[in-house]
Structures are given as C-alpha cells and as structure tokens.
N, C-alpha and C. Protein backbone atom coordinates (compact mmCIF):
# COMPACT_ATOMS: atom_id res chain seq x y z
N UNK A 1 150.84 67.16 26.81
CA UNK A 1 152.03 67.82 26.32
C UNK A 1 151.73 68.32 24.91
N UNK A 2 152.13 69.72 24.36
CA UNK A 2 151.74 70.17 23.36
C UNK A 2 153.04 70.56 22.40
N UNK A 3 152.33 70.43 21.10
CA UNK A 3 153.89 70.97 20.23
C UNK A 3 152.98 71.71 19.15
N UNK A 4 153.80 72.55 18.41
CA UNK A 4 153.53 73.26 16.98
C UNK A 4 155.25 72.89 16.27
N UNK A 5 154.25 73.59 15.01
CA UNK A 5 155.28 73.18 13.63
C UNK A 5 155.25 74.04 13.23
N UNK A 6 156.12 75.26 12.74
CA UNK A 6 156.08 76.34 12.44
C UNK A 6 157.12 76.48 10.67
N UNK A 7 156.06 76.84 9.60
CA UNK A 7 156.87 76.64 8.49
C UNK A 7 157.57 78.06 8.46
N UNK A 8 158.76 78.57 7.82
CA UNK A 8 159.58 80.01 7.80
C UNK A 8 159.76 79.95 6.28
N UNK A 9 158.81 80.72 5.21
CA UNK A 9 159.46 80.80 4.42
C UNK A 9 159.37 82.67 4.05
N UNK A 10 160.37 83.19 3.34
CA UNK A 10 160.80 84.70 2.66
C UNK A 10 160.14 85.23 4.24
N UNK A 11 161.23 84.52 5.02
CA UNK A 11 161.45 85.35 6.70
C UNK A 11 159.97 85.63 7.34
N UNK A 12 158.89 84.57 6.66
CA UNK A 12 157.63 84.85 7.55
C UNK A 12 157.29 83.53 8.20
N UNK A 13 156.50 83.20 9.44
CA UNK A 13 156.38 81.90 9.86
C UNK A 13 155.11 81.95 9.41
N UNK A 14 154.27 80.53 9.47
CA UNK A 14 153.01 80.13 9.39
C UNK A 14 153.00 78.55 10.08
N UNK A 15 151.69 78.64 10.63
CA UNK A 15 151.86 77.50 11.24
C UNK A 15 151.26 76.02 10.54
N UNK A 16 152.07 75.15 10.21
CA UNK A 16 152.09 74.20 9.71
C UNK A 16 150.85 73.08 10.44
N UNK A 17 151.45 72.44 12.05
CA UNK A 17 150.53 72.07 12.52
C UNK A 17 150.57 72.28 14.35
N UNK A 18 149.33 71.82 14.96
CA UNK A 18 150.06 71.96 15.93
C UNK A 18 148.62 70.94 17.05
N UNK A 19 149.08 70.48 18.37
CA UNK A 19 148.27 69.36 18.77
C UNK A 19 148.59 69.08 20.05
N UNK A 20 148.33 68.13 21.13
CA UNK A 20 148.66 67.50 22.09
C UNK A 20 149.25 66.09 21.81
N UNK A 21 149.91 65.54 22.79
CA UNK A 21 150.22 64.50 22.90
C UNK A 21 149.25 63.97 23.94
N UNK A 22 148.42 63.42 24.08
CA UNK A 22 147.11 62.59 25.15
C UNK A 22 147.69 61.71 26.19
N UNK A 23 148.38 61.89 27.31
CA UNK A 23 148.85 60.94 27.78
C UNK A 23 148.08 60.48 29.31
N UNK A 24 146.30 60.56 29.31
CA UNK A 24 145.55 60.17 29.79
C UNK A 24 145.05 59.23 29.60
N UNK A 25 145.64 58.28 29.20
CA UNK A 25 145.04 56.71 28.61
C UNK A 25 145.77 56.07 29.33
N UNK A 26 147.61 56.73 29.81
CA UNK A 26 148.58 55.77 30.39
C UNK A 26 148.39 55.90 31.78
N UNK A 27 148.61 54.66 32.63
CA UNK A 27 148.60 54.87 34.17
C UNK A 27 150.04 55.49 34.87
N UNK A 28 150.96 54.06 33.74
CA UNK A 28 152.08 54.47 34.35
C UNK A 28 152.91 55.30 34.04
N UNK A 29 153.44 55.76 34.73
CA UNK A 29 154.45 57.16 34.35
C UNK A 29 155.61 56.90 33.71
N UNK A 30 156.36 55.76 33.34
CA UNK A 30 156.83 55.05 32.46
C UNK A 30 156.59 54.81 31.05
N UNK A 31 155.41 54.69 31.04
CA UNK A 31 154.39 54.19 29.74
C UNK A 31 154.43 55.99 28.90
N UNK A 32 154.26 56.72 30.00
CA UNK A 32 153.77 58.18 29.38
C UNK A 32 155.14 58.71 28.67
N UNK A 33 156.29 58.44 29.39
CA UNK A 33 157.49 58.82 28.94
C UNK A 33 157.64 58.03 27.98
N UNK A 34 157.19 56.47 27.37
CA UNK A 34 157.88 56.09 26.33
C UNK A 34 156.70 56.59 25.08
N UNK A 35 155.74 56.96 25.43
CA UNK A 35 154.86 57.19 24.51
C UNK A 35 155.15 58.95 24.22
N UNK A 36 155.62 59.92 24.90
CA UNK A 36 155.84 60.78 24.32
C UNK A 36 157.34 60.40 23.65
N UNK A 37 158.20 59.99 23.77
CA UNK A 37 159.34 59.90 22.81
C UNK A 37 158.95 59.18 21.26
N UNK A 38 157.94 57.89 21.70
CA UNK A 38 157.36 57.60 20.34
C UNK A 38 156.87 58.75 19.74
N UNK A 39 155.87 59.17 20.17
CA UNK A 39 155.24 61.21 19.50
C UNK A 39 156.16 61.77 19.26
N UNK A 40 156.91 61.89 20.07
CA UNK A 40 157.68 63.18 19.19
C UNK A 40 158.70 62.92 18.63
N UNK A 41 159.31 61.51 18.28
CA UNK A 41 159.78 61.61 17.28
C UNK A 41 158.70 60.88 15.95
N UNK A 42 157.85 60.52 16.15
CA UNK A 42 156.99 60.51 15.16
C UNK A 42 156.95 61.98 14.50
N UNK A 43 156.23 62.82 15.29
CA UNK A 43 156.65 64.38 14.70
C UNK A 43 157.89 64.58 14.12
N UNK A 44 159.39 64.61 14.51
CA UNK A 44 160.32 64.78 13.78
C UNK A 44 160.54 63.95 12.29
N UNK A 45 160.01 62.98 12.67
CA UNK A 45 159.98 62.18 11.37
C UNK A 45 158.83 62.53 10.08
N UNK A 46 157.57 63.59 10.46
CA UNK A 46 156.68 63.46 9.73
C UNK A 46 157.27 64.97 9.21
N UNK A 47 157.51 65.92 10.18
CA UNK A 47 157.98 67.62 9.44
C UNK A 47 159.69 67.82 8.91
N UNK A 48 160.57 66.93 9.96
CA UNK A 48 162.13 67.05 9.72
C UNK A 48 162.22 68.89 10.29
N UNK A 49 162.27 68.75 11.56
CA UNK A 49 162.19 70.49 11.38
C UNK A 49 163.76 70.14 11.99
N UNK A 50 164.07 72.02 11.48
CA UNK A 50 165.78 71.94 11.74
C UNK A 50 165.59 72.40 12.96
N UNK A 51 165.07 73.23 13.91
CA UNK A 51 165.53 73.41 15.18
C UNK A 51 164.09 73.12 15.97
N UNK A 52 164.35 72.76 17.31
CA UNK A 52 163.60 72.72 18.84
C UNK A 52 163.31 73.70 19.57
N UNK A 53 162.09 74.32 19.47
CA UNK A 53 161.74 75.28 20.72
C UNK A 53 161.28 74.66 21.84
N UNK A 54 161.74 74.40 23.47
CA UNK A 54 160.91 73.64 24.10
C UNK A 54 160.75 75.11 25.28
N UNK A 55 159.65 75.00 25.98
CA UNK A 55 159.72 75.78 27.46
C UNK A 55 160.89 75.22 28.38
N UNK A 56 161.44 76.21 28.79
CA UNK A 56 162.52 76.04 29.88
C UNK A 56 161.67 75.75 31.21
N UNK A 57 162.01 74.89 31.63
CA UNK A 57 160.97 74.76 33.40
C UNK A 57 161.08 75.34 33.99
N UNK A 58 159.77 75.84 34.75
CA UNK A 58 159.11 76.98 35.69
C UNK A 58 159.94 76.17 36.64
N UNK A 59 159.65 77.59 38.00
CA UNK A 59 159.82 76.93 39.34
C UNK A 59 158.49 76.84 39.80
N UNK A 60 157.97 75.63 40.07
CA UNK A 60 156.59 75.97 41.14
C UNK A 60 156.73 75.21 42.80
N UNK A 61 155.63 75.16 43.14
CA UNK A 61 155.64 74.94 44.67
C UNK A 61 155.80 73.25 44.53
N UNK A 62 155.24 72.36 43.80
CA UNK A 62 154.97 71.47 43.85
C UNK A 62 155.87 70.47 43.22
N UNK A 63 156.86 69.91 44.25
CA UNK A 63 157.85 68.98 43.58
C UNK A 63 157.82 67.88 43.19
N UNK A 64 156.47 67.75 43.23
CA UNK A 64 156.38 66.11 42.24
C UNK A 64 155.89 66.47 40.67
N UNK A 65 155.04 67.61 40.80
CA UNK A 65 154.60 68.15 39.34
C UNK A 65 155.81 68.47 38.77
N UNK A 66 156.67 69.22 39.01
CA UNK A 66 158.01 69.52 38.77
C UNK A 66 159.24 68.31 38.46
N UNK A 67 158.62 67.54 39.01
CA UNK A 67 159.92 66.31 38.53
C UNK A 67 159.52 65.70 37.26
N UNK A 68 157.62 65.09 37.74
CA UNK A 68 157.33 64.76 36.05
C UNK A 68 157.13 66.03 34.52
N UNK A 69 157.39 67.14 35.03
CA UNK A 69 157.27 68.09 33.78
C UNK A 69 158.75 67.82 33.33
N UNK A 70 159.66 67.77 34.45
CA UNK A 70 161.26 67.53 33.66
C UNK A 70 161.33 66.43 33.35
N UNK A 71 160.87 65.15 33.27
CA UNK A 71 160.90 64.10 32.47
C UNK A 71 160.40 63.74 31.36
N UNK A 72 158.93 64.42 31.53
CA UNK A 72 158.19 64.66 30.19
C UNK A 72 159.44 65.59 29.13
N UNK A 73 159.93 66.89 29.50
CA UNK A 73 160.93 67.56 28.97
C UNK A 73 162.19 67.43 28.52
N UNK A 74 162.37 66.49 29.47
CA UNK A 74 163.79 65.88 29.40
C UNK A 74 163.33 64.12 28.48
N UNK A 75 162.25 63.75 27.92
CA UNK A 75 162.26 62.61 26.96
C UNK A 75 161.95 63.56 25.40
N UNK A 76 161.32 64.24 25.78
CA UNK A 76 161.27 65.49 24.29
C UNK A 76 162.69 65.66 23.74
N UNK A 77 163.34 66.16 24.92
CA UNK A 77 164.70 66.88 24.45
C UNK A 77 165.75 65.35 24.15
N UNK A 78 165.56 64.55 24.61
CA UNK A 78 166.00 62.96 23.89
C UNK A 78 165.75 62.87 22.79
N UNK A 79 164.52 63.10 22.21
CA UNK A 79 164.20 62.19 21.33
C UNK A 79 164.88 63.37 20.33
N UNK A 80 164.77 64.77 20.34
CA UNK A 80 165.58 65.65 19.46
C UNK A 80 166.39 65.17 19.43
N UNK A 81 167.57 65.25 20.56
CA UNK A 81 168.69 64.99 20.34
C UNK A 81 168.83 63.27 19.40
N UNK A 82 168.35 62.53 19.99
CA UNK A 82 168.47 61.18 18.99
C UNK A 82 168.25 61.15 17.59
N UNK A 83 167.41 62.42 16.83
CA UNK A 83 167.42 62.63 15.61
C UNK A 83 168.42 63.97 15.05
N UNK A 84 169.30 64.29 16.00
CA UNK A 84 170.40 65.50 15.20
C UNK A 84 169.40 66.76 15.22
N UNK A 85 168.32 66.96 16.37
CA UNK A 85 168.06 68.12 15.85
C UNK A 85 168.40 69.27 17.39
N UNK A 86 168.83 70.38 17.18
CA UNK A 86 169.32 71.39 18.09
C UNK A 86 167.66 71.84 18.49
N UNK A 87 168.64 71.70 19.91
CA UNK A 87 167.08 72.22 20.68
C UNK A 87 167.45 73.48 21.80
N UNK A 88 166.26 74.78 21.71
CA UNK A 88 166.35 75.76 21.87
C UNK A 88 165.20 76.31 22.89
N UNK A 89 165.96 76.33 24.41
CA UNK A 89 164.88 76.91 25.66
C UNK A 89 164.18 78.03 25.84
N UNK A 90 163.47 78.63 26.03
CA UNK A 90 162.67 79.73 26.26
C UNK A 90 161.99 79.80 27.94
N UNK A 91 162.61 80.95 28.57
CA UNK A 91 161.34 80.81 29.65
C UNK A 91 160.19 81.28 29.39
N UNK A 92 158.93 80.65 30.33
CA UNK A 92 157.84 81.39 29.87
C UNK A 92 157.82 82.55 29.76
N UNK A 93 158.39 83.25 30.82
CA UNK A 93 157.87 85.18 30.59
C UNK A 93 158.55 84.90 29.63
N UNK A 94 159.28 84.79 28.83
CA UNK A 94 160.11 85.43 27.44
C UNK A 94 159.09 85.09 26.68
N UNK A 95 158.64 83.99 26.06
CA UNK A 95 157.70 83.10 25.37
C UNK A 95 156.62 84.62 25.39
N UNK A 96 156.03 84.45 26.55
CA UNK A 96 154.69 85.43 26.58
C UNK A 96 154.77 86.72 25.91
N UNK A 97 156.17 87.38 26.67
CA UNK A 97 156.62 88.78 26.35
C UNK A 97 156.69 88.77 24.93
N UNK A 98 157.47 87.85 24.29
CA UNK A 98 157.59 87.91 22.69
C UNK A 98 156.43 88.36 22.26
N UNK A 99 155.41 86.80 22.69
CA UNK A 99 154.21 87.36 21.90
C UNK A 99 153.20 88.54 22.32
N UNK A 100 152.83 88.84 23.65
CA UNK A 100 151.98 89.50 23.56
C UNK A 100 152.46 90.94 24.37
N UNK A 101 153.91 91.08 24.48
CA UNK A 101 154.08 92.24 25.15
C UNK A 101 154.15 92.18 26.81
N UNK A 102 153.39 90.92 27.09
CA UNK A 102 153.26 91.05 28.75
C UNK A 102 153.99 89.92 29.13
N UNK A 103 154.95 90.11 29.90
CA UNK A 103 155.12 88.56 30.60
C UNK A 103 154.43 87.89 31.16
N UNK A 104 153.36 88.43 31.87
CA UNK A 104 152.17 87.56 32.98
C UNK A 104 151.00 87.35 32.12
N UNK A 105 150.86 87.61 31.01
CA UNK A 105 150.06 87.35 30.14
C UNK A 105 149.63 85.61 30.43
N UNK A 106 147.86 85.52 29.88
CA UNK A 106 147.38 84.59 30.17
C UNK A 106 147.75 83.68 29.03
N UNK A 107 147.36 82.23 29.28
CA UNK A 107 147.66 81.24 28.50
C UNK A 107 146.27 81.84 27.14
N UNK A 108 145.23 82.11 27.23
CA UNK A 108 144.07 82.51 26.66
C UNK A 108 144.48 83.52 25.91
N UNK A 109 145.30 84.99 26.36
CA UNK A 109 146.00 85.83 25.69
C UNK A 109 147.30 85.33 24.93
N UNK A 110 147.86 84.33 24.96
CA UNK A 110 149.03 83.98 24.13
C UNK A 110 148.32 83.59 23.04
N UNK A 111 147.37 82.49 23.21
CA UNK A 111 146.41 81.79 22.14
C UNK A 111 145.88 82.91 21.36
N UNK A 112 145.26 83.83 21.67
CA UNK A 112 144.21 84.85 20.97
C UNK A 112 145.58 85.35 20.16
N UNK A 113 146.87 85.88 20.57
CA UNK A 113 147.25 86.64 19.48
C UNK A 113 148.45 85.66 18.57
N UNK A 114 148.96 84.29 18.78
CA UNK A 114 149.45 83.23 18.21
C UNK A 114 148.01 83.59 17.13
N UNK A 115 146.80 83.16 16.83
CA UNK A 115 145.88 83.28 15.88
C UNK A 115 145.70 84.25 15.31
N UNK A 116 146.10 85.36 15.83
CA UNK A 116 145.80 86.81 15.22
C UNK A 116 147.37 86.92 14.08
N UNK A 117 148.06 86.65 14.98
CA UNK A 117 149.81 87.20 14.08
C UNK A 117 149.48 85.93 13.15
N UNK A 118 149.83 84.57 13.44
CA UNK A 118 149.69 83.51 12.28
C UNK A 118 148.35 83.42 11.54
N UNK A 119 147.20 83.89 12.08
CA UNK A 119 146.07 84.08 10.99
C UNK A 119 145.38 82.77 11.00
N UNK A 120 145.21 81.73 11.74
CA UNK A 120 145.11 80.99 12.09
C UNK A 120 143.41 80.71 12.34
N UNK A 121 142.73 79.81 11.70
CA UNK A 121 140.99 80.02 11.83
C UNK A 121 140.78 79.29 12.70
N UNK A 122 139.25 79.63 13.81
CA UNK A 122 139.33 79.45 14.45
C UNK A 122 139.01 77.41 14.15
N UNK A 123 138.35 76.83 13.16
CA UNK A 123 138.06 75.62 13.52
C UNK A 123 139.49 75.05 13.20
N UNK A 124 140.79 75.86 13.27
CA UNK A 124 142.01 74.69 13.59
C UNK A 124 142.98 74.88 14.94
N UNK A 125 142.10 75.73 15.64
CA UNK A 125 142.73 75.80 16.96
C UNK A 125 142.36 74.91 17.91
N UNK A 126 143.39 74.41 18.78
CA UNK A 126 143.16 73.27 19.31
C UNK A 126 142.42 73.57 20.73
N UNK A 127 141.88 72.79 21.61
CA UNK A 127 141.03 72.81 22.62
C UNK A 127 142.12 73.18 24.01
N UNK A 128 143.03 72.19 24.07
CA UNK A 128 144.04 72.42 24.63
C UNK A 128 145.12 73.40 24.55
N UNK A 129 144.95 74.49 25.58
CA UNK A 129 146.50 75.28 25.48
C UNK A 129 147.79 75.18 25.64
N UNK A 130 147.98 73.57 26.02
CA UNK A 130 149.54 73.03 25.84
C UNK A 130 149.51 73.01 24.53
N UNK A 131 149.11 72.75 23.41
CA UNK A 131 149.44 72.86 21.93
C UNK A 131 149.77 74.67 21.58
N UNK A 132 148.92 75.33 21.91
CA UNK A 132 149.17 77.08 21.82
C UNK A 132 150.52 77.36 22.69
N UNK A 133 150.77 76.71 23.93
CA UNK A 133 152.24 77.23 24.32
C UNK A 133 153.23 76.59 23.75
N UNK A 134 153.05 75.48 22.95
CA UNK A 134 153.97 74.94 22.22
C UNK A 134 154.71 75.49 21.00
N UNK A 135 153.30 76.50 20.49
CA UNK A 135 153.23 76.91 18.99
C UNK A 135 153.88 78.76 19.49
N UNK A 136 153.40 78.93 21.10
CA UNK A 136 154.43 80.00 21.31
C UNK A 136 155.80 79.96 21.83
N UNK A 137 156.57 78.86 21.48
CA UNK A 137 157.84 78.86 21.89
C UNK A 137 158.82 78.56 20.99
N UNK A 138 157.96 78.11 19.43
CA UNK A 138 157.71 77.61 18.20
C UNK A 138 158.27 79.21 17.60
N UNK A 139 157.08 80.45 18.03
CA UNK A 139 157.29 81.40 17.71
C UNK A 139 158.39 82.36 18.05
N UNK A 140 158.51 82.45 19.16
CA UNK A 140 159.47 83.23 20.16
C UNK A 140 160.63 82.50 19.55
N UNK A 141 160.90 81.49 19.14
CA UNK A 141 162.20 80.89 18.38
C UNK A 141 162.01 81.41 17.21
N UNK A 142 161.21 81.54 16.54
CA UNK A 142 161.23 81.94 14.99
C UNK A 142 161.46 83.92 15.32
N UNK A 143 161.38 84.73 16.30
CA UNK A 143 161.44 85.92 16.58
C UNK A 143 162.93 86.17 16.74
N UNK A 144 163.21 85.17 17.75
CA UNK A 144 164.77 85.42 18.50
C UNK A 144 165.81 85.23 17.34
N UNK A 145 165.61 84.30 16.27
CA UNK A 145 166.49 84.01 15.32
C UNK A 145 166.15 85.33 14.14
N UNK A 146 165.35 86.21 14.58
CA UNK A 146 165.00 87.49 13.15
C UNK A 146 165.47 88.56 13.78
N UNK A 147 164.71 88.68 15.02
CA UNK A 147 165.85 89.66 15.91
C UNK A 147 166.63 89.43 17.03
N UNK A 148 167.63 89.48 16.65
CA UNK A 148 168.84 88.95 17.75
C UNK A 148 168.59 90.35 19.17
N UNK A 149 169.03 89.61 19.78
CA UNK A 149 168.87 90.31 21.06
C UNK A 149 170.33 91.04 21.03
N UNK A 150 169.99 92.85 20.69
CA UNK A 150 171.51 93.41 21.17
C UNK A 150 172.26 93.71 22.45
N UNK A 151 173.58 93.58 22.13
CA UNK A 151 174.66 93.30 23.62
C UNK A 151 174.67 95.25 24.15
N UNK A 152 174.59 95.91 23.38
CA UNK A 152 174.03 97.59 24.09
C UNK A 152 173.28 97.42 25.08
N UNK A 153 173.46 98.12 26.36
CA UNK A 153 172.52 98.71 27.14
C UNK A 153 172.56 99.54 27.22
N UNK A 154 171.39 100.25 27.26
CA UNK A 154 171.04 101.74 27.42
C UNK A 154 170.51 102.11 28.26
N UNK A 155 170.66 103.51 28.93
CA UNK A 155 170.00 103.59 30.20
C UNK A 155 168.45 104.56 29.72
N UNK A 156 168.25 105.13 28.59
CA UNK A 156 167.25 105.25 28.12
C UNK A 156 166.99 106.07 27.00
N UNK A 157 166.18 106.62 26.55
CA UNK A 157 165.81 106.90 24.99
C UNK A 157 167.30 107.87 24.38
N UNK A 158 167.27 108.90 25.42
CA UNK A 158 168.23 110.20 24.88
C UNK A 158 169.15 109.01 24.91
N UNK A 159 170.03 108.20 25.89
CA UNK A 159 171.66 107.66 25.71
C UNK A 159 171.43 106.60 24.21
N UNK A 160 170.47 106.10 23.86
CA UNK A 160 170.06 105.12 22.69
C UNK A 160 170.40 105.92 21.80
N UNK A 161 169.80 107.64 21.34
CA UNK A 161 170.25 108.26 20.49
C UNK A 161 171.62 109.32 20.13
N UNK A 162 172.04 108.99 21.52
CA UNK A 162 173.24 109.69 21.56
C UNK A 162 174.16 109.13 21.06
N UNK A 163 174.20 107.02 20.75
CA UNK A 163 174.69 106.07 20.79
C UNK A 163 174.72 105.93 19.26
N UNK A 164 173.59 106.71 19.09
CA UNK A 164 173.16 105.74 17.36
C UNK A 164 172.46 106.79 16.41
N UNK A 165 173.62 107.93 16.72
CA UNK A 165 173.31 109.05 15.61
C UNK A 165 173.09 108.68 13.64
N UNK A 166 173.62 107.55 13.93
CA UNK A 166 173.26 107.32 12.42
C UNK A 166 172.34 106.81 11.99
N UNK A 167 171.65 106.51 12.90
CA UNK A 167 170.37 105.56 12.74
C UNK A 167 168.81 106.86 12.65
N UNK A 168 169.31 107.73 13.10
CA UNK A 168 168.35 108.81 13.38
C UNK A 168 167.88 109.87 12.27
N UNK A 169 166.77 109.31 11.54
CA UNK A 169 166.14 109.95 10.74
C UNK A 169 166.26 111.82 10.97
N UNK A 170 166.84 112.41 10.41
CA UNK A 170 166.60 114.13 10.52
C UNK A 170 166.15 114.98 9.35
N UNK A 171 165.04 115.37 9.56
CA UNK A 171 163.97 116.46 8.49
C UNK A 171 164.88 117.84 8.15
C-alpha cells in the first residue's frame, strides 16, 4: 500500500515524502489491517496533513482481491477519520487523466510525469508504484482544489465562446 505527502506552498505542490507500507512480512490478514492503521496514522502524526487523497476502488474480476483492497482502504480511511482529517476519493481514470492527459495511461507513465511536474530525482523515487499512485491522487487533489471543475457544459468550442464573450481576447 502506497502514500505521498504533498507540501502546497504560494499555490505550488512539492513532494514532501512518499513510500510503501510492506505488508509482506504479515500472514494474517488481520495483522496487515492493524499494521496499516499503525502506518498511517504514524504518517498523520509525523506530516499533520489537512486533507486525504485516497483511490476510489476499481471494479475488477476478482472478488477476493476486491474485498481485501476495501479493507486495506477502508482501515486508511479509519485511521483519517480517527485523527479529524477529511478524506477525498479519486477514481483512477481521473487520477491518471489529471496527470497525464490519458485515462488508460500506464502506472510507469503516471510515475514518469509525477517526476517530471514535481521535479523529483531520480535516486528518491521509489521502486514500488503503489507509492507513485499514492503521490498521484496526492496530486489530482492538490489540482481539483486549484481548479474547480465548472458546472457549464458545452457542446463545443464556438457554444464555449458564444457563452464567454468576455473572456475572449480581441486584436
């Protein structure tokens, strides 16, 4: 399980830290859930961040992978909530789309441009890409709160400017 820490200061992010939680040492699936709530609120306790980006759960084929990703998810989103901090879902395509433009974008392409936009060298990127999707949902929260998503729909470029004559630069 992966997380980032994303610092925001004069409206720019940078990434503070970011890592796995290892929960290949535990057998039982019990043990893994109390050891990620120890982690992550160890994390809340070491940064104090004011809000939670977590991934919203996929649908996949496999309903046992699917039950332990919502428990793993659902002891994360505990342990926020047990420290007062607001926690904020993302689906993956959104996550991806934020960052790299594509929704089907690879876990390898989220990573490459998370390092490119945060500037990020390569000997502090982590091995694991659950820490990089962590640090992109980290981001996509730090995006969604700069640009709000507007309630306009448009059916395309001409009705956008027909809409928003004042916005339209004229030579």
């Amino acid at each position: 399980m992966g997380y980032g820490v994303l610092k925001v200061m004069d409206n720019k992010a940078q990434m503070v830290t970011m890592g796995v939680i290892d929960l290949r040492k535990f057998s039982d699936a019990y043990l893994k859930l109390g050891h990620i709530f120890e982690r992550v609120t160890g994390i809340i306790d070491s940064y104090h961040p004011d809000e939670l980006a977590i991934e919203a759960p996929f649908f996949g084929k496999n309903v046992q992978s699917m039950l332990k990703l919502g428990r793993a998810q659902g002891t994360a989103i505990a342990a926020a909530i047990h420290h007062g901090v607001p926690i904020h879902e993302y689906a993956p395509l959104k996550i991806k789309m934020a960052i790299t433009g594509q929704g089907q974008a690879s876990k390898e392409q989220v990573a490459g441009m998370l390092q490119r936009i945060l500037k990020i060298e390569q000997k502090d990127m982590c091995d694991f890409m659950d820490a990089t999707d962590a640090l992109g949902a980290a981001y996509c929260h730090f995006l969604q709160l700069n640009r709000p998503v507007s309630q306009a729909h448009y059916k395309g470029w001409k009705d956008f400017i027909n809409h928003n004559q004042n916005r339209i630069c004229r030579k």
